Amino acid sequence: DTGVSQDPRHKITKRGQNVTFRCDPISEHNRLYWYRQTLGQGPEFLTYFQNEAQLEKSRLLSDRFSAERPKGSFSTLEIQRTEQGDSAMYLCASSLGQGVTEAFFGQGTRLTVV
Amino acid sequence: QQQVKQSPQSLIVQKGGISIINCAYENTAFDYFPWYQQFPGKGPALLIAIRPDVSEKKEGRFTISFNKSAKQFSLHIMDSQPGDSATYFCAADPNTGFQKLVFGTGTRLLVSP
């Protein structure tokens, strides 16, 4: 499968715990995005990487959230001290560089904070 | 101003019928308008997209109609099939040079056999 891969697919955690999600983009894509989707809503932009540089962060990304993309390949999204409001589907997408090109989404990581 | 308003919230269409989903926006800086299809448990997948320099784009059974003056765009699914049953999202890109998409709230389409 050469699509965007996310791991894990599902994560249940207790409130206050830290969680980390991984995204492996399509190999030749130098742009990577994280979105969050809550039940019954459309995805909301969280952050964007061009290669290893994080170039844009939404105000939705509080201080408890951090994303990295070392070496411009896979990316991780960490949520510290999880809250019940963090329960959502976290989607990763990737695209080729230069201009607006199609973003390919992964299947997402479903986070449930209990 | 960054919102994209989508309607209806849900839609039931008979097999072979036409499904129509509408979206409206306020931000005139939006310059790329994709539609995504999402099945349960899956990520969104791009169906078709349009830029504001054209009023219509057709790909197979899917057509986007775009009205720049009214700041509205719509998705038409011709000859709707049960396999089209999914949630559809319109989106818009505010001319950032990358995919900082603003999504609508989605339309759950059910095509009855």
Coordinates of N, CA and C in Angstrom, one line a residue:
Chain A
D1 N 0.8 -1.2 0.0 CA 0.0 0.0 0.0 C 0.9 1.2 0.0
T2 N 0.7 2.1 -1.0 CA 1.6 3.3 -1.1 C 0.9 4.5 -0.7
G3 N -0.2 4.4 0.0 CA -0.9 5.6 0.5 C -0.3 6.1 1.8
V4 N -1.1 7.1 2.4 CA -0.7 7.7 3.7 C -1.0 6.7 4.7
S5 N -0.1 6.4 5.6 CA -0.3 5.4 6.6 C -0.2 6.0 8.0
Q6 N -1.2 5.7 8.8 CA -1.3 6.2 10.2 C -1.3 5.1 11.2
D7 N -0.6 5.4 12.3 CA -0.6 4.3 13.4 C -0.6 5.0 14.7
P8 N -1.4 4.5 15.7 CA -2.3 3.4 15.6 C -3.6 3.9 14.9
R9 N -4.5 2.9 14.6 CA -5.8 3.3 14.0 C -6.7 3.7 15.2
H10 N -6.6 3.1 16.3 CA -7.4 3.5 17.4 C -6.6 3.6 18.7
K11 N -6.9 4.6 19.6 CA -6.2 4.7 20.8 C -7.2 5.2 21.9
I12 N -7.3 4.4 23.0 CA -8.1 4.8 24.1 C -7.1 5.1 25.2
T13 N -7.2 6.2 25.8 CA -6.3 6.6 26.9 C -7.1 7.3 28.0
K14 N -6.5 7.3 29.2 CA -7.1 7.9 30.3 C -6.8 9.4 30.3
R15 N -7.7 10.2 30.8 CA -7.4 11.6 30.9 C -6.1 11.9 31.7
G16 N -5.3 12.8 31.1 CA -4.1 13.2 31.8 C -2.9 12.4 31.2
Q17 N -3.1 11.4 30.5 CA -2.0 10.6 29.9 C -1.5 11.3 28.6
N18 N -0.3 11.0 28.2 CA 0.3 11.5 26.9 C 0.1 10.4 25.9
V19 N -0.2 10.9 24.6 CA -0.3 10.0 23.5 C 0.5 10.5 22.3
T20 N 1.0 9.6 21.5 CA 1.7 10.0 20.3 C 1.2 9.2 19.1
F21 N 1.0 9.9 18.0 CA 0.5 9.3 16.8 C 1.6 9.4 15.7
R22 N 1.6 8.5 14.8 CA 2.6 8.5 13.7 C 1.9 8.6 12.4
C23 N 2.5 9.3 11.5 CA 2.1 9.4 10.1 C 3.2 9.1 9.1
D24 N 3.0 8.2 8.2 CA 4.0 8.0 7.1 C 3.4 8.5 5.8
P25 N 3.9 9.6 5.3 CA 3.2 10.1 4.0 C 3.6 9.3 2.8
I26 N 3.0 9.6 1.7 CA 3.4 9.1 0.4 C 4.9 9.5 0.2
S27 N 5.7 8.6 -0.3 CA 7.1 8.8 -0.2 C 7.7 10.0 -0.9
E28 N 7.1 10.3 -2.0 CA 7.7 11.5 -2.8 C 7.0 12.8 -2.3
H29 N 6.1 12.8 -1.4 CA 5.4 14.0 -1.0 C 6.2 14.8 0.1
N30 N 6.5 16.0 -0.2 CA 7.3 16.8 0.8 C 6.4 17.6 1.7
R31 N 5.1 17.7 1.4 CA 4.2 18.4 2.3 C 3.4 17.4 3.1
L32 N 3.2 17.8 4.4 CA 2.5 16.9 5.3 C 1.6 17.8 6.2
Y33 N 0.4 17.3 6.4 CA -0.6 18.1 7.1 C -1.2 17.2 8.2
W34 N -1.6 17.8 9.3 CA -2.4 17.2 10.3 C -3.7 18.0 10.4
Y35 N -4.8 17.2 10.5 CA -6.2 17.7 10.6 C -6.8 17.0 11.8
R36 N -7.8 17.6 12.4 CA -8.6 16.9 13.4 C -10.1 16.9 13.0
Q37 N -10.7 15.8 13.2 CA -12.1 15.7 12.8 C -12.9 15.2 14.0
T38 N -13.9 16.0 14.5 CA -14.8 15.5 15.5 C -16.0 15.0 14.9
L39 N -16.8 14.2 15.7 CA -17.9 13.5 15.2 C -18.9 14.5 14.5
G40 N -19.3 14.2 13.3 CA -20.3 15.0 12.6 C -19.8 16.3 12.1
Q41 N -18.5 16.5 12.1 CA -17.9 17.7 11.6 C -16.9 17.4 10.5
G42 N -16.6 18.5 9.7 CA -15.5 18.3 8.7 C -14.2 18.4 9.4
P43 N -13.1 18.0 8.7 CA -11.8 18.1 9.3 C -11.4 19.5 9.5
E44 N -10.6 19.8 10.6 CA -10.1 21.1 10.8 C -8.6 21.1 10.8
F45 N -8.0 22.1 10.1 CA -6.5 22.1 9.9 C -5.8 22.4 11.3
L46 N -4.8 21.6 11.5 CA -4.0 21.8 12.7 C -2.6 22.3 12.4
T47 N -1.9 21.7 11.5 CA -0.5 22.1 11.2 C 0.0 21.6 9.9
Y48 N 1.1 22.2 9.4 CA 1.6 21.9 8.0 C 3.1 21.9 8.1
F49 N 3.7 20.9 7.4 CA 5.1 20.8 7.3 C 5.5 20.8 5.8
Q50 N 6.5 21.6 5.5 CA 7.2 21.5 4.2 C 8.6 20.9 4.5
N51 N 8.7 19.6 4.0 CA 9.9 18.8 4.4 C 9.9 18.8 6.0
E52 N 11.0 19.2 6.6 CA 11.1 19.0 8.1 C 10.6 20.3 8.8
A53 N 10.4 21.4 8.0 CA 10.0 22.6 8.7 C 8.5 22.7 8.9
Q54 N 8.1 23.1 10.1 CA 6.7 23.3 10.5 C 6.4 24.8 10.1
L55 N 5.7 25.0 9.1 CA 5.5 26.3 8.6 C 4.2 27.0 9.0
E56 N 3.2 26.2 9.5 CA 1.9 26.8 9.8 C 1.3 26.0 11.0
K57 N 0.8 26.7 12.0 CA 0.1 26.1 13.1 C -1.2 26.8 13.3
S58 N -2.2 26.0 13.5 CA -3.5 26.6 13.8 C -3.6 27.0 15.3
R59 N -4.5 27.9 15.6 CA -4.7 28.3 17.0 C -5.3 27.1 17.8
L60 N -5.8 26.1 17.0 CA -6.4 24.9 17.6 C -5.3 24.1 18.3
L61 N -4.1 24.3 17.9 CA -3.0 23.5 18.4 C -2.5 24.2 19.7
S62 N -3.0 23.7 20.8 CA -2.7 24.3 22.1 C -1.2 23.9 22.4
D63 N -0.8 24.4 23.6 CA 0.6 24.1 24.0 C 0.7 22.6 24.4
R64 N -0.4 22.0 24.6 CA -0.3 20.5 24.9 C 0.0 19.7 23.6
F65 N -0.1 20.3 22.5 CA 0.1 19.6 21.2 C 1.5 19.9 20.7
S66 N 2.1 18.9 20.2 CA 3.4 19.2 19.5 C 3.5 18.2 18.3
A67 N 4.0 18.7 17.2 CA 4.2 17.9 16.0 C 5.6 18.0 15.5
E68 N 6.1 16.9 15.0 CA 7.5 17.0 14.5 C 7.5 16.2 13.2
R69 N 8.5 16.5 12.4 CA 8.7 15.7 11.2 C 10.3 15.7 10.9
P70 N 10.9 14.9 11.7 CA 12.4 14.8 11.6 C 12.8 14.2 10.3
K71 N 13.8 14.8 9.7 CA 14.3 14.4 8.4 C 13.3 14.5 7.2
G72 N 12.2 15.2 7.5 CA 11.2 15.4 6.4 C 10.5 14.1 5.9
S73 N 10.5 13.1 6.7 CA 9.8 11.9 6.2 C 8.6 11.7 7.1
F74 N 8.6 10.7 8.0 CA 7.4 10.5 8.8 C 7.2 11.7 9.8
S75 N 6.0 11.8 10.4 CA 5.7 12.8 11.3 C 5.0 12.2 12.6
T76 N 5.2 12.8 13.7 CA 4.5 12.4 14.9 C 3.7 13.6 15.5
L77 N 2.6 13.3 16.0 CA 1.8 14.3 16.7 C 1.6 13.8 18.2
E78 N 2.1 14.6 19.1 CA 2.0 14.2 20.5 C 1.0 15.1 21.2
I79 N 0.2 14.5 22.0 CA -0.8 15.3 22.9 C -0.4 15.0 24.3
Q80 N 0.0 16.0 25.1 CA 0.3 15.8 26.5 C -0.9 16.1 27.4
R81 N -1.0 15.4 28.5 CA -2.1 15.7 29.5 C -3.4 15.7 28.8
T82 N -3.8 14.6 28.1 CA -5.0 14.6 27.3 C -6.2 14.9 28.1
E83 N -7.2 15.6 27.4 CA -8.5 16.0 28.0 C -9.6 15.3 27.2
Q84 N -10.7 15.2 27.8 CA -11.8 14.5 27.1 C -12.2 15.3 25.8
G85 N -12.0 16.6 25.7 CA -12.2 17.3 24.5 C -11.2 17.0 23.4
D86 N -10.2 16.3 23.7 CA -9.2 15.9 22.7 C -9.7 14.7 21.9
S87 N -10.8 14.0 22.3 CA -11.3 12.9 21.6 C -11.8 13.3 20.2
A88 N -11.2 12.6 19.2 CA -11.5 13.0 17.8 C -10.7 12.0 16.9
M89 N -10.9 12.2 15.6 CA -10.1 11.5 14.6 C -9.0 12.4 14.2
Y90 N -7.8 12.0 14.3 CA -6.7 12.8 13.9 C -6.2 12.3 12.5
L91 N -6.3 13.1 11.5 CA -6.0 12.8 10.1 C -4.7 13.4 9.7
C92 N -4.0 12.6 9.0 CA -2.7 13.1 8.3 C -2.9 13.1 6.8
A93 N -2.4 14.0 6.2 CA -2.5 14.1 4.7 C -1.1 14.5 4.2
S94 N -0.9 14.2 2.9 CA 0.4 14.6 2.3 C 0.1 15.1 0.9
S95 N 1.0 15.9 0.3 CA 0.9 16.3 -1.0 C 2.2 16.7 -1.6
L96 N 2.3 16.8 -2.9 CA 3.5 17.3 -3.5 C 3.7 18.7 -3.3
G97 N 4.9 19.2 -3.5 CA 5.2 20.7 -3.2 C 4.7 21.5 -4.4
Q98 N 4.9 22.8 -4.2 CA 4.6 23.8 -5.2 C 3.1 24.0 -5.6
G99 N 2.5 25.0 -5.0 CA 1.2 25.3 -5.4 C 0.2 24.4 -4.7
V100 N -1.1 24.5 -5.1 CA -2.1 23.6 -4.5 C -2.3 22.4 -5.3
T101 N -1.9 21.3 -4.8 CA -2.0 20.0 -5.4 C -2.8 19.1 -4.5
E102 N -3.3 18.0 -5.0 CA -4.2 17.1 -4.3 C -3.6 16.6 -3.0
A103 N -4.3 16.8 -1.9 CA -3.9 16.2 -0.6 C -4.5 14.8 -0.4
F104 N -3.6 13.9 -0.1 CA -4.1 12.5 0.1 C -4.2 12.2 1.6
F105 N -5.3 11.8 2.1 CA -5.5 11.6 3.5 C -5.3 10.1 3.9
G106 N -4.7 10.0 5.1 CA -4.7 8.6 5.7 C -6.0 8.3 6.3
Q107 N -6.1 7.1 6.9 CA -7.3 6.6 7.4 C -7.6 7.2 8.8
G108 N -6.6 7.8 9.4 CA -6.8 8.5 10.6 C -6.5 7.7 11.9
T109 N -6.3 8.3 13.0 CA -6.2 7.7 14.3 C -7.4 8.2 15.1
R110 N -8.2 7.3 15.6 CA -9.4 7.6 16.4 C -8.9 7.6 17.9
L111 N -8.9 8.8 18.5 CA -8.5 8.9 19.9 C -9.8 9.1 20.8
T112 N -9.8 8.2 21.8 CA -10.9 8.3 22.8 C -10.2 8.6 24.1
V113 N -10.6 9.7 24.8 CA -10.0 10.0 26.1 C -11.1 9.7 27.2
V114 N -10.9 8.8 28.1 CA -11.9 8.4 29.1 C -11.5 8.9 30.5
Chain B
Q1 N -15.8 34.5 8.5 CA -15.4 34.7 7.0 C -14.7 33.5 6.5
Q2 N -14.1 32.7 7.4 CA -13.3 31.5 7.0 C -14.2 30.3 6.9
Q3 N -15.5 30.4 7.1 CA -16.4 29.3 7.1 C -16.8 28.9 5.7
V4 N -17.1 27.6 5.6 CA -17.8 27.1 4.4 C -19.1 26.5 4.9
K5 N -20.2 27.0 4.4 CA -21.5 26.5 4.9 C -22.0 25.4 3.9
Q6 N -22.4 24.3 4.4 CA -22.8 23.2 3.5 C -24.2 22.7 3.9
S7 N -25.0 22.4 2.8 CA -26.3 21.9 3.0 C -26.7 20.9 1.9
P8 N -27.6 19.9 2.1 CA -28.2 19.7 3.4 C -27.3 18.8 4.3
Q9 N -27.7 18.6 5.5 CA -26.9 17.8 6.4 C -27.0 16.3 6.1
S10 N -28.2 15.9 5.6 CA -28.4 14.6 5.1 C -29.3 14.6 3.9
L11 N -29.2 13.5 3.1 CA -29.9 13.4 1.8 C -30.1 12.0 1.5
I12 N -31.4 11.7 1.1 CA -31.7 10.3 0.7 C -32.2 10.5 -0.8
V13 N -31.6 9.7 -1.6 CA -31.9 9.7 -3.0 C -32.1 8.3 -3.5
Q14 N -33.0 8.1 -4.4 CA -33.2 6.8 -5.0 C -32.2 6.5 -6.0
K15 N -31.9 5.2 -6.2 CA -30.9 4.7 -7.2 C -31.3 5.3 -8.5
G16 N -30.3 5.8 -9.2 CA -30.5 6.4 -10.5 C -30.9 7.9 -10.5
G17 N -31.2 8.4 -9.3 CA -31.5 9.8 -9.2 C -30.3 10.7 -9.1
I18 N -30.6 12.0 -9.0 CA -29.5 13.0 -9.0 C -29.4 13.5 -7.5
S19 N -28.1 13.5 -7.0 CA -27.9 14.0 -5.7 C -27.2 15.4 -5.8
I20 N -27.7 16.3 -5.1 CA -27.2 17.7 -5.2 C -26.9 18.2 -3.8
I21 N -25.6 18.6 -3.6 CA -25.1 19.2 -2.3 C -24.6 20.6 -2.6
N22 N -25.0 21.5 -1.7 CA -24.6 22.9 -1.9 C -23.7 23.4 -0.9
C23 N -22.8 24.3 -1.3 CA -21.9 25.0 -0.3 C -21.8 26.5 -0.7
A24 N -21.6 27.3 0.4 CA -21.5 28.7 0.2 C -20.3 29.2 1.1
Y25 N -19.7 30.3 0.6 CA -18.5 30.8 1.3 C -18.6 32.3 1.3
E26 N -17.8 33.0 2.2 CA -17.7 34.4 2.2 C -16.4 34.9 1.8
N27 N -15.3 34.2 2.1 CA -14.0 34.7 1.8 C -13.6 34.7 0.4
T28 N -13.5 35.8 -0.2 CA -13.2 35.9 -1.7 C -11.8 35.5 -2.0
A29 N -11.0 35.3 -1.0 CA -9.6 34.8 -1.2 C -9.5 33.3 -1.5
F30 N -10.6 32.6 -1.2 CA -10.6 31.2 -1.6 C -10.4 31.0 -3.1
D31 N -9.5 30.1 -3.4 CA -9.3 30.0 -4.9 C -9.2 28.5 -5.3
Y32 N -9.6 27.6 -4.5 CA -9.5 26.2 -4.9 C -10.6 25.5 -4.1
F33 N -11.5 24.8 -4.8 CA -12.7 24.2 -4.1 C -12.8 22.7 -4.4
P34 N -12.3 21.9 -3.5 CA -12.4 20.4 -3.7 C -13.6 19.8 -3.0
W35 N -14.0 18.7 -3.5 CA -15.1 17.9 -2.8 C -14.4 16.6 -2.4
Y36 N -14.7 16.2 -1.2 CA -14.1 15.0 -0.7 C -15.3 14.0 -0.3
Q37 N -15.0 12.7 -0.5 CA -15.9 11.6 -0.1 C -15.3 10.8 1.0
Q38 N -16.1 10.6 2.0 CA -15.6 9.8 3.2 C -16.5 8.7 3.5
F39 N -16.0 7.5 3.6 CA -16.7 6.3 4.0 C -16.4 6.1 5.5
P40 N -17.3 5.5 6.3 CA -17.1 5.3 7.7 C -15.7 4.6 8.0
G41 N -15.0 5.1 8.9 CA -13.7 4.5 9.3 C -12.5 4.8 8.3
K42 N -12.8 5.6 7.3 CA -11.8 6.0 6.3 C -11.5 7.4 6.3
G43 N -10.3 7.8 5.8 CA -10.0 9.2 5.6 C -10.8 9.8 4.4
P44 N -10.9 11.1 4.3 CA -11.5 11.7 3.1 C -10.7 11.4 1.8
A45 N -11.4 11.2 0.7 CA -10.7 11.0 -0.6 C -11.2 12.0 -1.6
L46 N -10.3 12.7 -2.3 CA -10.7 13.7 -3.2 C -11.5 13.1 -4.4
L47 N -12.7 13.8 -4.6 CA -13.5 13.4 -5.7 C -13.3 14.2 -7.0
I48 N -13.4 15.5 -6.8 CA -13.3 16.4 -7.9 C -13.0 17.8 -7.3
A49 N -12.4 18.7 -8.1 CA -12.0 20.0 -7.6 C -12.2 21.0 -8.7
I50 N -12.4 22.3 -8.3 CA -12.6 23.3 -9.3 C -11.9 24.6 -8.8
R51 N -11.4 25.4 -9.8 CA -10.9 26.7 -9.5 C -11.9 27.8 -10.0
P52 N -11.9 29.0 -9.4 CA -13.0 30.0 -9.7 C -12.9 30.5 -11.1
D53 N -12.0 30.1 -12.0 CA -12.0 30.7 -13.3 C -12.9 29.9 -14.3
V54 N -13.5 28.8 -13.8 CA -14.4 28.0 -14.6 C -15.7 27.9 -13.8
S55 N -16.8 27.7 -14.6 CA -18.1 27.7 -13.9 C -18.6 26.2 -13.7
E56 N -18.0 25.3 -14.4 CA -18.4 23.9 -14.3 C -17.3 23.0 -14.6
K57 N -17.3 21.9 -13.9 CA -16.3 20.8 -14.2 C -17.0 19.5 -14.0
K58 N -16.8 18.6 -15.0 CA -17.4 17.3 -14.9 C -16.4 16.2 -15.0
E59 N -16.5 15.2 -14.1 CA -15.7 14.0 -14.2 C -16.6 12.8 -13.9
G60 N -16.9 12.1 -15.0 CA -17.8 11.0 -14.9 C -19.2 11.4 -14.5
R61 N -19.6 10.8 -13.4 CA -21.0 11.1 -12.9 C -21.0 12.3 -12.0
F62 N -19.8 12.9 -11.7 CA -19.7 14.0 -10.7 C -19.5 15.3 -11.4
T63 N -20.2 16.3 -11.1 CA -20.1 17.6 -11.7 C -20.1 18.7 -10.6
I64 N -19.2 19.6 -10.7 CA -19.2 20.8 -9.8 C -19.7 22.0 -10.6
S65 N -20.7 22.7 -10.0 CA -21.1 23.9 -10.6 C -20.6 25.0 -9.7
F66 N -20.1 26.1 -10.3 CA -19.5 27.1 -9.5 C -20.0 28.5 -9.9
N67 N -20.5 29.3 -8.9 CA -21.1 30.6 -9.2 C -20.3 31.6 -8.4
K68 N -19.3 32.2 -9.0 CA -18.4 33.1 -8.3 C -19.1 34.3 -7.7
S69 N -20.0 34.9 -8.5 CA -20.7 36.1 -8.0 C -21.5 35.8 -6.8
A70 N -22.1 34.6 -6.7 CA -23.0 34.3 -5.6 C -22.1 33.6 -4.5
K71 N -20.9 33.3 -4.8 CA -20.0 32.7 -3.8 C -20.6 31.3 -3.4
Q72 N -21.0 30.6 -4.4 CA -21.7 29.3 -4.1 C -21.1 28.2 -5.0
F73 N -21.1 27.0 -4.6 CA -20.7 25.9 -5.5 C -21.4 24.7 -5.0
S74 N -21.7 23.8 -6.0 CA -22.4 22.6 -5.7 C -21.9 21.4 -6.4
L75 N -22.2 20.2 -5.8 CA -21.8 18.9 -6.3 C -23.1 18.2 -6.8
H76 N -23.0 17.8 -8.0 CA -24.1 17.0 -8.6 C -23.6 15.6 -8.8
I77 N -24.3 14.6 -8.3 CA -24.0 13.2 -8.6 C -25.1 12.6 -9.5
M78 N -24.8 12.4 -10.7 CA -25.8 11.9 -11.6 C -25.9 10.3 -11.5
D79 N -27.1 9.8 -11.8 CA -27.2 8.3 -11.8 C -26.7 7.8 -10.4
S80 N -27.1 8.3 -9.3 CA -26.6 7.9 -8.0 C -26.8 6.4 -7.8
Q81 N -25.8 5.8 -7.2 CA -25.7 4.4 -6.9 C -25.6 4.1 -5.4
P82 N -26.0 3.0 -5.0 CA -25.9 2.7 -3.5 C -24.4 2.8 -3.1
G83 N -23.5 2.5 -3.9 CA -22.1 2.6 -3.6 C -21.6 4.0 -3.4
D84 N -22.5 5.0 -3.7 CA -22.2 6.4 -3.5 C -22.5 6.8 -2.1
S85 N -23.2 6.0 -1.4 CA -23.6 6.3 0.0 C -22.4 6.5 0.9
A86 N -22.2 7.8 1.3 CA -21.1 8.2 2.1 C -21.3 9.6 2.6
T87 N -20.3 10.1 3.3 CA -20.4 11.5 3.7 C -19.6 12.4 2.7
Y88 N -20.1 13.5 2.3 CA -19.4 14.3 1.3 C -19.1 15.7 2.0
F89 N -17.9 16.1 1.8 CA -17.5 17.4 2.3 C -17.0 18.3 1.2
C90 N -17.5 19.5 1.2 CA -16.9 20.6 0.3 C -15.8 21.2 1.1
A91 N -14.9 21.8 0.5 CA -13.8 22.5 1.1 C -13.4 23.7 0.3
A92 N -12.6 24.5 0.9 CA -12.0 25.7 0.1 C -10.6 26.0 0.7
D93 N -9.8 26.4 -0.2 CA -8.4 26.8 0.2 C -8.2 28.3 0.1
P94 N -7.8 28.9 1.2 CA -7.7 30.4 1.2 C -6.4 30.9 0.5
N95 N -6.0 30.4 -0.6 CA -4.9 30.9 -1.4 C -3.6 31.0 -0.5
T96 N -3.4 30.0 0.2 CA -2.1 30.0 1.0 C -0.9 29.4 0.3
G97 N -1.2 28.7 -0.8 CA -0.1 28.1 -1.5 C 0.1 26.6 -1.1
F98 N -0.6 26.2 -0.1 CA -0.6 24.8 0.3 C -2.0 24.4 0.8
Q99 N -2.2 23.2 1.2 CA -3.6 22.7 1.4 C -4.1 23.0 2.8
K100 N -4.3 24.3 3.1 CA -4.9 24.7 4.4 C -6.4 24.7 4.2
L101 N -7.0 23.6 4.0 CA -8.4 23.5 3.6 C -9.3 23.9 4.7
V102 N -10.4 24.6 4.4 CA -11.5 24.9 5.3 C -12.7 24.0 4.8
F103 N -13.1 23.1 5.7 CA -14.1 22.1 5.3 C -15.5 22.5 5.7
G104 N -16.5 22.1 4.9 CA -17.9 22.2 5.3 C -18.2 21.2 6.4
T105 N -19.4 21.2 6.9 CA -19.8 20.3 7.9 C -20.2 18.9 7.5
G106 N -20.3 18.7 6.2 CA -20.6 17.4 5.6 C -22.0 17.1 5.3
T107 N -22.3 16.3 4.3 CA -23.6 15.8 4.0 C -23.6 14.3 3.9
R108 N -24.4 13.7 4.7 CA -24.5 12.2 4.7 C -25.5 11.8 3.6
L109 N -25.0 11.2 2.6 CA -25.8 10.7 1.5 C -26.2 9.2 1.6
L110 N -27.4 8.9 1.4 CA -27.9 7.5 1.4 C -28.6 7.4 0.1
V111 N -28.1 6.4 -0.7 CA -28.8 6.1 -2.0 C -29.5 4.8 -1.8
S112 N -30.8 4.8 -1.9 CA -31.6 3.6 -1.6 C -31.7 2.8 -2.9
P113 N -31.6 1.5 -2.8 CA -31.6 0.6 -3.9 C -32.9 0.6 -4.7

